[in-house]
CSV table of N, CA, C and O and ligand atoms in Angstrom, one decimal:
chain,number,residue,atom,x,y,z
D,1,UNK,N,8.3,31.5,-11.7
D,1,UNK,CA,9.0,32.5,-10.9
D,1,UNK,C,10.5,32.5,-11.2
D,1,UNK,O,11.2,31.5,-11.4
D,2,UNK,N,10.8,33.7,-11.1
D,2,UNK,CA,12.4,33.7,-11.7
D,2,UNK,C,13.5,33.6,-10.5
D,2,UNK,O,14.3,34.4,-10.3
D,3,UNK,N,13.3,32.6,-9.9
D,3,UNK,CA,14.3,32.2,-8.4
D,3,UNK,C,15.4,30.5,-8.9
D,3,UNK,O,15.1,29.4,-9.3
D,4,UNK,N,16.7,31.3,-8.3
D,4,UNK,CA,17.4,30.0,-8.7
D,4,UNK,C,17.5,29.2,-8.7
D,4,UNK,O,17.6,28.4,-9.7
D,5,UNK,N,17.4,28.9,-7.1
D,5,UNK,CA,16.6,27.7,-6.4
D,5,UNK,C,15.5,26.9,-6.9
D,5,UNK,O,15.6,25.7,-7.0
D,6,UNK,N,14.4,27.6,-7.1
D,6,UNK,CA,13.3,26.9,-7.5
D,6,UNK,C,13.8,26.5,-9.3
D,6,UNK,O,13.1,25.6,-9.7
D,7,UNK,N,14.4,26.8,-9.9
D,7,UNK,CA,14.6,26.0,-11.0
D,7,UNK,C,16.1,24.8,-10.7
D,7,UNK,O,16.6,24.0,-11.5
D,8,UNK,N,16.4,25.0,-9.7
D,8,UNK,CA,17.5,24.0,-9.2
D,8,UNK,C,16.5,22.7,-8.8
D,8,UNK,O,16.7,21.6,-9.2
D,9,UNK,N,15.5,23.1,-8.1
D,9,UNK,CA,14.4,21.8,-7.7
D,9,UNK,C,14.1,21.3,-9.0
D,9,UNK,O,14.3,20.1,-9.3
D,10,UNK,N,13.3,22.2,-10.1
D,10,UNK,CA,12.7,22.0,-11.5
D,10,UNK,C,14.2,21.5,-11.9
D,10,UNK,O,14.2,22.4,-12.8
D,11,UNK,N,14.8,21.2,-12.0
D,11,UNK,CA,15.7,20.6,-12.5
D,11,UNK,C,16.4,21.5,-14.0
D,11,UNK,O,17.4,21.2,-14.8
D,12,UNK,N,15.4,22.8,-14.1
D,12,UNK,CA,16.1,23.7,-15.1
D,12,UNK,C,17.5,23.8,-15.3
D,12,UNK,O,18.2,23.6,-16.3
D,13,UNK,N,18.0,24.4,-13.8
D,13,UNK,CA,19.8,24.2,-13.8
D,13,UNK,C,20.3,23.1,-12.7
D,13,UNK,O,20.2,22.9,-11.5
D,14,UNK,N,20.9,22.6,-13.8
D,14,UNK,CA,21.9,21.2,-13.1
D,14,UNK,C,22.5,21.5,-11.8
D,14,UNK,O,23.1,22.6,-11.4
D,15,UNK,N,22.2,20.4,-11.1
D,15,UNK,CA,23.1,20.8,-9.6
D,15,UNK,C,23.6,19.2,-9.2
D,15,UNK,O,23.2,18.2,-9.8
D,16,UNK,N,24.3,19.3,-8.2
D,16,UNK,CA,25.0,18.0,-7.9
D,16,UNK,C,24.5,17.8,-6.5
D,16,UNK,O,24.8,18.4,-5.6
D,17,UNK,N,23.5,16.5,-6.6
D,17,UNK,CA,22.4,16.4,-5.1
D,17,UNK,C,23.3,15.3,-4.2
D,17,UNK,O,23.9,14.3,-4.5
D,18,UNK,N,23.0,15.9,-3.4
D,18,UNK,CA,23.1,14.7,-2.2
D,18,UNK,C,22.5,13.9,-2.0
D,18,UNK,O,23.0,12.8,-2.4
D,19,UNK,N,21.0,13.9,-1.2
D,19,UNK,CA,19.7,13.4,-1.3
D,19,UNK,C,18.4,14.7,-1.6
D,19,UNK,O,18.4,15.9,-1.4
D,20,UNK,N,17.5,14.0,-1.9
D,20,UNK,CA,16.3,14.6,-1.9
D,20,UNK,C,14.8,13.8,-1.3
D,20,UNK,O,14.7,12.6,-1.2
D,21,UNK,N,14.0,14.4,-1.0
D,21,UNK,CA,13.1,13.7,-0.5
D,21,UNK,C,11.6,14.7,-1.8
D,21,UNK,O,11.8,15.3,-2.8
D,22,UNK,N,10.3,14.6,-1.2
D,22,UNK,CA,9.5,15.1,-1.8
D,22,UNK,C,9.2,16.6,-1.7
D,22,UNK,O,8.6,17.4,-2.5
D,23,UNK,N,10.1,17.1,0.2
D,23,UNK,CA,10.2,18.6,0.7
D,23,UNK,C,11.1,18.7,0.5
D,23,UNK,O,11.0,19.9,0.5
D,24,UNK,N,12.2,18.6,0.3
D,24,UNK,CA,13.3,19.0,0.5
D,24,UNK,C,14.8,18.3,-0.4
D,24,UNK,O,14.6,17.3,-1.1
D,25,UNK,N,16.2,18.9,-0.5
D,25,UNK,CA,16.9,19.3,-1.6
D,25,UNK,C,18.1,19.3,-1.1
D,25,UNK,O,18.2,20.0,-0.1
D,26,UNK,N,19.1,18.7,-1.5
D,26,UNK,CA,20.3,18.9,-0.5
D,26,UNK,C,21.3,19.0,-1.9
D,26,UNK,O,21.1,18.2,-2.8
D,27,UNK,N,22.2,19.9,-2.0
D,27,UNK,CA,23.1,20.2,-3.1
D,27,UNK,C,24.3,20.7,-2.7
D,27,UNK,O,24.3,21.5,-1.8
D,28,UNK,N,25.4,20.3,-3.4
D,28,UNK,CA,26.9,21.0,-3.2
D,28,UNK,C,26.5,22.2,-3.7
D,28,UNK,O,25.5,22.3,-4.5
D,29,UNK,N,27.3,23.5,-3.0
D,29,UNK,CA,27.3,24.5,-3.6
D,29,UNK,C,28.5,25.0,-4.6
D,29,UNK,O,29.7,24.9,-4.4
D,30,UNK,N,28.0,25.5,-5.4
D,30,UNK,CA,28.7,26.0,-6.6
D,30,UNK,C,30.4,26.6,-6.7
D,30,UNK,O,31.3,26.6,-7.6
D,31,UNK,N,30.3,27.2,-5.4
D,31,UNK,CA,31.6,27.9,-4.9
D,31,UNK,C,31.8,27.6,-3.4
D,31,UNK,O,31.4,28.4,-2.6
D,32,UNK,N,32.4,26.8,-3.2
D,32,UNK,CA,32.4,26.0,-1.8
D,32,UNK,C,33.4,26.8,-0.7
D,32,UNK,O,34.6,27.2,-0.9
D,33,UNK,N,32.8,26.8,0.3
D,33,UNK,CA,33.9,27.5,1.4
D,33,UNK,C,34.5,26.9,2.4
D,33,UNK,O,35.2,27.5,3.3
D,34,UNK,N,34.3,25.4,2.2
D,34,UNK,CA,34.6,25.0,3.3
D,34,UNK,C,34.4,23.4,2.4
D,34,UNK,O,33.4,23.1,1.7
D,35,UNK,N,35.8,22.5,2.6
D,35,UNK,CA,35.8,21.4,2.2
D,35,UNK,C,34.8,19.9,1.5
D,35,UNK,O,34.9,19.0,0.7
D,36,UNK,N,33.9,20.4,2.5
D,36,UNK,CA,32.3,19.9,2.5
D,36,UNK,C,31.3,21.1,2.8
D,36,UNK,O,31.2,21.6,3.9
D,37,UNK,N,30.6,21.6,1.4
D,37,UNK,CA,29.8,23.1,1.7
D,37,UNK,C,28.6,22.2,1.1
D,37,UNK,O,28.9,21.4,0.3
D,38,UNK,N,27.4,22.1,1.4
D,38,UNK,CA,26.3,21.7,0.8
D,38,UNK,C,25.1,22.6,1.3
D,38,UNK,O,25.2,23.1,2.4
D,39,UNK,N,24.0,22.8,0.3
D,39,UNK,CA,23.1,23.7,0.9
D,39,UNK,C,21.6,23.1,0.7
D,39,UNK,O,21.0,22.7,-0.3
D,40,UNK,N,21.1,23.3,1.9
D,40,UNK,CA,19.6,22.9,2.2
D,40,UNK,C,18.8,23.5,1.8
D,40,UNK,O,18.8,24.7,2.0
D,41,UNK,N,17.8,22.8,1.1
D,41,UNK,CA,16.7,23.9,0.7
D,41,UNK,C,15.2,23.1,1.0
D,41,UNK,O,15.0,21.9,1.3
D,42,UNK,N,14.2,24.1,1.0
D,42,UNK,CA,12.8,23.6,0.7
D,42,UNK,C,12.6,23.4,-0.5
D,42,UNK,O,13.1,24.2,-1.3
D,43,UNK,N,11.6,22.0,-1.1
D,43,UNK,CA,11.2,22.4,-2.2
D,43,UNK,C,10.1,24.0,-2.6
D,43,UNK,O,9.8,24.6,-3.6
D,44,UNK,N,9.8,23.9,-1.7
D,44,UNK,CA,8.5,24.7,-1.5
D,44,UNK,C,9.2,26.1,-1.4
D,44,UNK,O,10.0,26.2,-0.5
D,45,UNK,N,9.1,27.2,-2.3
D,45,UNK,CA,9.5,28.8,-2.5
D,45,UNK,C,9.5,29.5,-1.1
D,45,UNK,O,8.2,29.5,-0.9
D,46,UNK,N,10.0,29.9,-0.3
D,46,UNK,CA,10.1,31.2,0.7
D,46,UNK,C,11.1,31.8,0.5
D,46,UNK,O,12.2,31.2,0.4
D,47,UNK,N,10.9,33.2,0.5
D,47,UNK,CA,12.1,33.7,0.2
D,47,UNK,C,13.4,34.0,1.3
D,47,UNK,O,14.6,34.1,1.0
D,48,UNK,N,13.0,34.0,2.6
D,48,UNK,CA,14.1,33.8,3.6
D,48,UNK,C,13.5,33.4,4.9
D,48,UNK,O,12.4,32.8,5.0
D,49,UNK,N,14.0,33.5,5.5
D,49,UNK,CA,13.5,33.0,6.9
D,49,UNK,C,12.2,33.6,8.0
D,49,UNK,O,11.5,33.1,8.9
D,50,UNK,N,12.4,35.2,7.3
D,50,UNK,CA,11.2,36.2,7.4
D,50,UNK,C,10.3,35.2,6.9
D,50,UNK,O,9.6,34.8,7.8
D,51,UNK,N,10.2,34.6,6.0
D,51,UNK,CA,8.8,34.3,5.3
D,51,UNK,C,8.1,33.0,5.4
D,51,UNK,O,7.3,32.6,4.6
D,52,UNK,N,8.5,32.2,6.8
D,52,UNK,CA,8.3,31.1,7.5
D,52,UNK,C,7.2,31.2,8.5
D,52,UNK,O,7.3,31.8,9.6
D,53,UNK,N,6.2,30.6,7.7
D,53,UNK,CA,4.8,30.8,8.2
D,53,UNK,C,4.9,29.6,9.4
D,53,UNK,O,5.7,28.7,9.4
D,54,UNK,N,3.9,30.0,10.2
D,54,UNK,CA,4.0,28.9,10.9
D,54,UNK,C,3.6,27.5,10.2
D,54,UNK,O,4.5,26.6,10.3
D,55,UNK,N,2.5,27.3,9.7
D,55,UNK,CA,2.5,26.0,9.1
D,55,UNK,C,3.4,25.6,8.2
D,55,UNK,O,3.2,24.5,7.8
D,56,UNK,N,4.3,26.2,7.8
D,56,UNK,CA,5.8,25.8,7.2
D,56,UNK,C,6.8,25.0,8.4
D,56,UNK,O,7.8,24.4,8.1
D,57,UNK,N,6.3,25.3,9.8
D,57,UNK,CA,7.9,24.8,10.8
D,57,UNK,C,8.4,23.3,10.6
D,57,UNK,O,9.4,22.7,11.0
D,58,UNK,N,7.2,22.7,9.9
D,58,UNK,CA,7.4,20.9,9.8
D,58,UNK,C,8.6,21.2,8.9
D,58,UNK,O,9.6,20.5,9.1
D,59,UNK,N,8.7,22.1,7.9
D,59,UNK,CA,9.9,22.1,7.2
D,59,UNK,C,10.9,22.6,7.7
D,59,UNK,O,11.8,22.7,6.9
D,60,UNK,N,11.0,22.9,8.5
D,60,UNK,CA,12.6,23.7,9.4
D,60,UNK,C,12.8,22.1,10.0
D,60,UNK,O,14.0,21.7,10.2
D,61,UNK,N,11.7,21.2,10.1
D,61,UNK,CA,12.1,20.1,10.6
D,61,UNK,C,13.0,19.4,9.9
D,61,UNK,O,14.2,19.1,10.1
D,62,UNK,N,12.0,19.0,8.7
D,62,UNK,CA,12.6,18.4,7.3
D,62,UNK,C,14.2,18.7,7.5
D,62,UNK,O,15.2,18.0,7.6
D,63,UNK,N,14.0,20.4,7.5
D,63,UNK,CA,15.7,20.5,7.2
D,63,UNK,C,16.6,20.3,7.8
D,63,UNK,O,17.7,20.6,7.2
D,64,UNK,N,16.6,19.9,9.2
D,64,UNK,CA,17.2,20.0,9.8
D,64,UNK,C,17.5,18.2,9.7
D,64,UNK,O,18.6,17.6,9.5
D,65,UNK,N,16.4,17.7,9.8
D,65,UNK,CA,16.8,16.3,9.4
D,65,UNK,C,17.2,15.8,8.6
D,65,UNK,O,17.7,14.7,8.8
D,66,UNK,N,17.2,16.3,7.1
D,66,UNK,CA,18.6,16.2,6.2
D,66,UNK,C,19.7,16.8,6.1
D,66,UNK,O,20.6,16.6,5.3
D,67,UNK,N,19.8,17.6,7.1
D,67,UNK,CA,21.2,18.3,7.5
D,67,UNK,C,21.9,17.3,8.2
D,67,UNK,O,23.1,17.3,7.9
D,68,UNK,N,21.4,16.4,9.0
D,68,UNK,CA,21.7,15.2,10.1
D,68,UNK,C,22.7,14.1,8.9
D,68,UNK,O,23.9,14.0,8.9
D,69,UNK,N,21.6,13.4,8.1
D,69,UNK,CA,21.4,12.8,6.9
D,69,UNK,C,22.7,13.3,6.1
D,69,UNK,O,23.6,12.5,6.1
D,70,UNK,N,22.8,14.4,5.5
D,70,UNK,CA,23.4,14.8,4.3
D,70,UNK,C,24.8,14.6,5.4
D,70,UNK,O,25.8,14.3,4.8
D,71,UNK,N,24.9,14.8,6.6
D,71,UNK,CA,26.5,15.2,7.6
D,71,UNK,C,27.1,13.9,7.4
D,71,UNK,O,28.3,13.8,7.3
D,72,UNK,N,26.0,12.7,7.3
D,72,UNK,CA,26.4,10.9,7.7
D,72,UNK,C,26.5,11.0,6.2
D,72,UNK,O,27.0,12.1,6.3
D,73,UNK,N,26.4,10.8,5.1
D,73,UNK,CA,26.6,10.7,4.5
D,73,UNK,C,27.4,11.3,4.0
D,73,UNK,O,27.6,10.7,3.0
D,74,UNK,N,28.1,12.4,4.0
D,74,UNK,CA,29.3,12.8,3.5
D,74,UNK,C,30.6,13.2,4.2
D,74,UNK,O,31.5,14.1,3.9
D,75,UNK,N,30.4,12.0,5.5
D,75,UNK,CA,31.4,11.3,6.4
D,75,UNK,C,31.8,13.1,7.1
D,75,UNK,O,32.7,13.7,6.6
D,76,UNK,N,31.2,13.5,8.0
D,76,UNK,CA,31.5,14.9,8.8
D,76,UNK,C,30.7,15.1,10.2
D,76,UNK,O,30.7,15.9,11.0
D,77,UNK,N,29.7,13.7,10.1
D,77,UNK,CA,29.4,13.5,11.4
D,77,UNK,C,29.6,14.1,12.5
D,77,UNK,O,29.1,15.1,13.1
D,78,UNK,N,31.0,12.8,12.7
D,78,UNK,CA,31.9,13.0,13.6
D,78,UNK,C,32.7,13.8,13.7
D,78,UNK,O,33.0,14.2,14.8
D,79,UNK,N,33.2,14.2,12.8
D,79,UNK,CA,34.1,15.4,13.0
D,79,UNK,C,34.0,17.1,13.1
D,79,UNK,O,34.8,18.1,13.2
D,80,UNK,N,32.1,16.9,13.0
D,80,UNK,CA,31.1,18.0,13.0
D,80,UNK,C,31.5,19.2,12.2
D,80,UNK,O,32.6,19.4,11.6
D,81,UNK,N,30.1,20.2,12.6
D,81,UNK,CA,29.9,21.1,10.9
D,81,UNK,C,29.5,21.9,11.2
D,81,UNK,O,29.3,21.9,12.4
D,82,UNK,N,29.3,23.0,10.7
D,82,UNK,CA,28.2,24.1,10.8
D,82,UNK,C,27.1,24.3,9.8
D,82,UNK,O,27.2,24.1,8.6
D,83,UNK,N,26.3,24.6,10.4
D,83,UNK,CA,24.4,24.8,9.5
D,83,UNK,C,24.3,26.4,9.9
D,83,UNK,O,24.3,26.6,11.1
D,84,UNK,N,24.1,27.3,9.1
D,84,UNK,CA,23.8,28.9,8.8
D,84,UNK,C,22.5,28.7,7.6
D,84,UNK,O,22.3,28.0,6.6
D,85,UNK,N,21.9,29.7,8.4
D,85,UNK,CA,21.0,30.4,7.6
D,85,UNK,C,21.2,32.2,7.4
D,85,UNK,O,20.8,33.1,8.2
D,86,UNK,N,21.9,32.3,6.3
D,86,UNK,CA,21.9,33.5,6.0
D,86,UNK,C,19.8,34.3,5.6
D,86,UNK,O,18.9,33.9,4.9
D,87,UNK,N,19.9,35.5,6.5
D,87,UNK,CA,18.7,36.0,6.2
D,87,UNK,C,19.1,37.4,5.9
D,87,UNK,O,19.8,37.9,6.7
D,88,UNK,N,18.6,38.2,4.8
D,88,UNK,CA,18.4,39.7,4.1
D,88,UNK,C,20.2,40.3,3.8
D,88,UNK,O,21.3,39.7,3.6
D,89,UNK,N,19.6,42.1,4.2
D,89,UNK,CA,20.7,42.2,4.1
D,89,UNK,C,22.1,42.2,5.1
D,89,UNK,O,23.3,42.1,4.7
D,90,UNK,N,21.7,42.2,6.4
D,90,UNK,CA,23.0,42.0,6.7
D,90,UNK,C,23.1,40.9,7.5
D,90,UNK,O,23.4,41.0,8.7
D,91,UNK,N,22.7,39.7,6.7
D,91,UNK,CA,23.1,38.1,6.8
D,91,UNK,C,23.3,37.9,6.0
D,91,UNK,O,23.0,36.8,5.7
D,92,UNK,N,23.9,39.0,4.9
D,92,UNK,CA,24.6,38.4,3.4
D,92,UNK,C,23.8,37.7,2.7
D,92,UNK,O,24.4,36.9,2.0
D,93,UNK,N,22.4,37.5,2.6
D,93,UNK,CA,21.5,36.7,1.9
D,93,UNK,C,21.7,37.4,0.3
D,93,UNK,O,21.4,38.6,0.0
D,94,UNK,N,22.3,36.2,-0.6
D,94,UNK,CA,22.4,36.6,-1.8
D,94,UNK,C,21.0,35.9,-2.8
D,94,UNK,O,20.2,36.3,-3.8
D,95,UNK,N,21.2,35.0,-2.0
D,95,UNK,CA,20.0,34.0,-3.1
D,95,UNK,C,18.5,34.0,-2.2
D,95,UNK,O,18.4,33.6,-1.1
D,96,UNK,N,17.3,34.5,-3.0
D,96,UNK,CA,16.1,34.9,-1.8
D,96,UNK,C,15.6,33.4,-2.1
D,96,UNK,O,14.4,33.4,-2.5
D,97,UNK,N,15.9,32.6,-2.0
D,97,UNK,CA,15.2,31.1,-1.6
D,97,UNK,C,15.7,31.0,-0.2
D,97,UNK,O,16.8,31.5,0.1
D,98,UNK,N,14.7,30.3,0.8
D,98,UNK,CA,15.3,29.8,1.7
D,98,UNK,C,16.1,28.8,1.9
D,98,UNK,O,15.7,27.6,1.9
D,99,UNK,N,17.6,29.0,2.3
D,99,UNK,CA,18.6,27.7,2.2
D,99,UNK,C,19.3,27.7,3.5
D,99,UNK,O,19.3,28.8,4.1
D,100,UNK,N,20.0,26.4,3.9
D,100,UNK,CA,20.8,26.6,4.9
D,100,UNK,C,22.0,26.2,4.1
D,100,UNK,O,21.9,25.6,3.1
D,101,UNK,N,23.3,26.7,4.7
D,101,UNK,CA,24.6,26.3,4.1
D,101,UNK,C,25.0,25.2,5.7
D,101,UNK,O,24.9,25.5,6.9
D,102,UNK,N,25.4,23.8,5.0
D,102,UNK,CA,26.1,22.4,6.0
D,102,UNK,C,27.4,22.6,5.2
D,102,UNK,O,27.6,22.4,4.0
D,103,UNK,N,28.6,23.1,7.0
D,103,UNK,CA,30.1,23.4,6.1
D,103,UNK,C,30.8,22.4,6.9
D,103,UNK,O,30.5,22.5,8.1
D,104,UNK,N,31.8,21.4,6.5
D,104,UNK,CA,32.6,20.8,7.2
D,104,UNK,C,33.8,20.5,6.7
D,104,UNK,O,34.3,21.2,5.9
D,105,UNK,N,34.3,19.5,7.1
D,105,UNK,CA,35.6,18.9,6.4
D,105,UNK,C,36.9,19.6,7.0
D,105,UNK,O,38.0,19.4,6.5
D,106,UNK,N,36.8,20.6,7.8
D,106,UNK,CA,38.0,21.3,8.4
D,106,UNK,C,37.6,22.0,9.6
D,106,UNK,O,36.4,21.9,9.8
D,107,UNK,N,38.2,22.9,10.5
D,107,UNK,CA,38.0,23.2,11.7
D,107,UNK,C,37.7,24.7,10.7
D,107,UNK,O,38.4,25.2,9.8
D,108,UNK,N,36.2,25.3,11.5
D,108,UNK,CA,36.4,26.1,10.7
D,108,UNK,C,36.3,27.7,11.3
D,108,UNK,O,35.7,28.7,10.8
D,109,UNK,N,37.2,27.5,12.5
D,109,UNK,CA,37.4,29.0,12.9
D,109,UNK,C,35.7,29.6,14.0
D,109,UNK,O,34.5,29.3,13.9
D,110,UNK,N,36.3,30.5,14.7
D,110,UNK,CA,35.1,30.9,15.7
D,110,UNK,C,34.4,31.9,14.9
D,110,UNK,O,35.0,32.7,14.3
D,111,UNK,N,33.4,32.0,14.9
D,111,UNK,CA,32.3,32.8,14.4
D,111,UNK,C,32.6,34.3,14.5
D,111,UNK,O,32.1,34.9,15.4
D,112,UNK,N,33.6,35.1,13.5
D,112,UNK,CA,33.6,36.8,14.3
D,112,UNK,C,32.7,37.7,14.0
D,112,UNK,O,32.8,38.8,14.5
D,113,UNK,N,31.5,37.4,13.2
D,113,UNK,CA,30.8,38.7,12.7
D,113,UNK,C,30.6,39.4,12.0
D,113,UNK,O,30.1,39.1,10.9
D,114,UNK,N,31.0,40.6,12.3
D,114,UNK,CA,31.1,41.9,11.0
D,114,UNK,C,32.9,41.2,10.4
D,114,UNK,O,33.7,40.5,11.0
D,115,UNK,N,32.7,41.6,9.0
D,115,UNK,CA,33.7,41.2,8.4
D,115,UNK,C,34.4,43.1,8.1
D,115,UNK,O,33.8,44.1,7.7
D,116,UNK,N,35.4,43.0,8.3
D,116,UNK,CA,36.3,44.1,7.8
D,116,UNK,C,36.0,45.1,6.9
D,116,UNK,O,36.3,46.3,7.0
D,117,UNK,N,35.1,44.5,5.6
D,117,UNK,CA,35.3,45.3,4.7
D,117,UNK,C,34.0,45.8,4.6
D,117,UNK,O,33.4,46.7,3.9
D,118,UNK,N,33.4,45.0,5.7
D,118,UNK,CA,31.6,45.9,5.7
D,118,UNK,C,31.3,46.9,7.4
D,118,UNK,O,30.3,47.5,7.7
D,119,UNK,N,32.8,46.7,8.2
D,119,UNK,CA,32.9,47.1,9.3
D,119,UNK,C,32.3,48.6,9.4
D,119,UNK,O,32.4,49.3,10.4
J,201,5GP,P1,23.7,33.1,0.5
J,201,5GP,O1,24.8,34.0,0.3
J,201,5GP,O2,22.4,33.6,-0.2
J,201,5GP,O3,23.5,32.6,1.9
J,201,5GP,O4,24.2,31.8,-0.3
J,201,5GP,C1,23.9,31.5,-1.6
J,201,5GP,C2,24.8,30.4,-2.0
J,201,5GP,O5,24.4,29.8,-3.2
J,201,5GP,C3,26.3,30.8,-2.2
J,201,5GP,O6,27.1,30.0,-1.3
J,201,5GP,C4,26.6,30.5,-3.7
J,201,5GP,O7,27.9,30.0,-3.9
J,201,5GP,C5,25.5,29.4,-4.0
J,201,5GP,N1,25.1,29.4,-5.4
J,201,5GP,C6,24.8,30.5,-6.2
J,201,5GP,N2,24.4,30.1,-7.4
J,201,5GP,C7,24.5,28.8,-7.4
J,201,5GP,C8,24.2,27.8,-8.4
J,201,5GP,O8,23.8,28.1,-9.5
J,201,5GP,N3,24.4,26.5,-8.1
J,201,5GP,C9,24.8,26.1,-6.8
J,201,5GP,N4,24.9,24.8,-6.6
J,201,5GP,N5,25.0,27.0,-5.8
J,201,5GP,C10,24.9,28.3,-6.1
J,202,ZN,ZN1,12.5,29.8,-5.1
């Protein structure tokens, strides 16, 4: 299948891991927006959050519990983060793997929404 993600798991393109387990994938992202940007994935292909069957929710678990995991270990715990799941088109979903982006390392402003140039 021609999905980024899933050759990020396959190890096709190099990525820089945090941890991994047998479901799941934790990686810096490429273009970071926030001082500590890392992004969660399944190993297992869905393409967004539409496509979370129920017998998939143990993995919303998974991810949430290396979101916990990946926070303590890249010291943002405590000084807490944000976890987004971008879904389609207007959750700016670029990449159709399902991922969550974990952003920290700075205060990072209140949530406003529509952005300006898509207003
Ligand atoms: P989305 O906009 O779909 O929610 O997020 C996709 C994310 O994937 C973006 O933050 C983007 O920087 C990141 N990304 C795109 N291509 C690559 C890549 O090849 N490697 C890594 N590590 N991240 C990528
Ligand atoms: Zn995929």
């Amino acid at each position: 299948m021609d999905c980024l993600f899933c050759k990020i798991v396959n190890g096709d393109i190099p990525s820089k891991k945090v941890l991994e387990n047998d479901r799941v994938l934790v990686f810096h992202d490429i273009q970071p927006a926030a001082p500590v940007h890392v992004l969660i994935i399944p190993k297992k292909h869905m393409a967004s959050m539409n496509d979370v069957m129920p017998e998939d929710l143990g993995l919303i678990a998974d991810i949430h519990q290396a979101a916990q995991e990946a926070a303590k270990e890249l010291g943002i715990a405590d000084s807490g983060y944000r976890l987004i799941n971008n879904c389609g088109r207007d959750g700016e979903q670029t990449v159709h793997h399902l991922h969550y982006h974990l952003l920290g390392g700075a205060r990072l402003g209140a949530l406003t929404g529509i952005s300006s140039s898509h207003a």
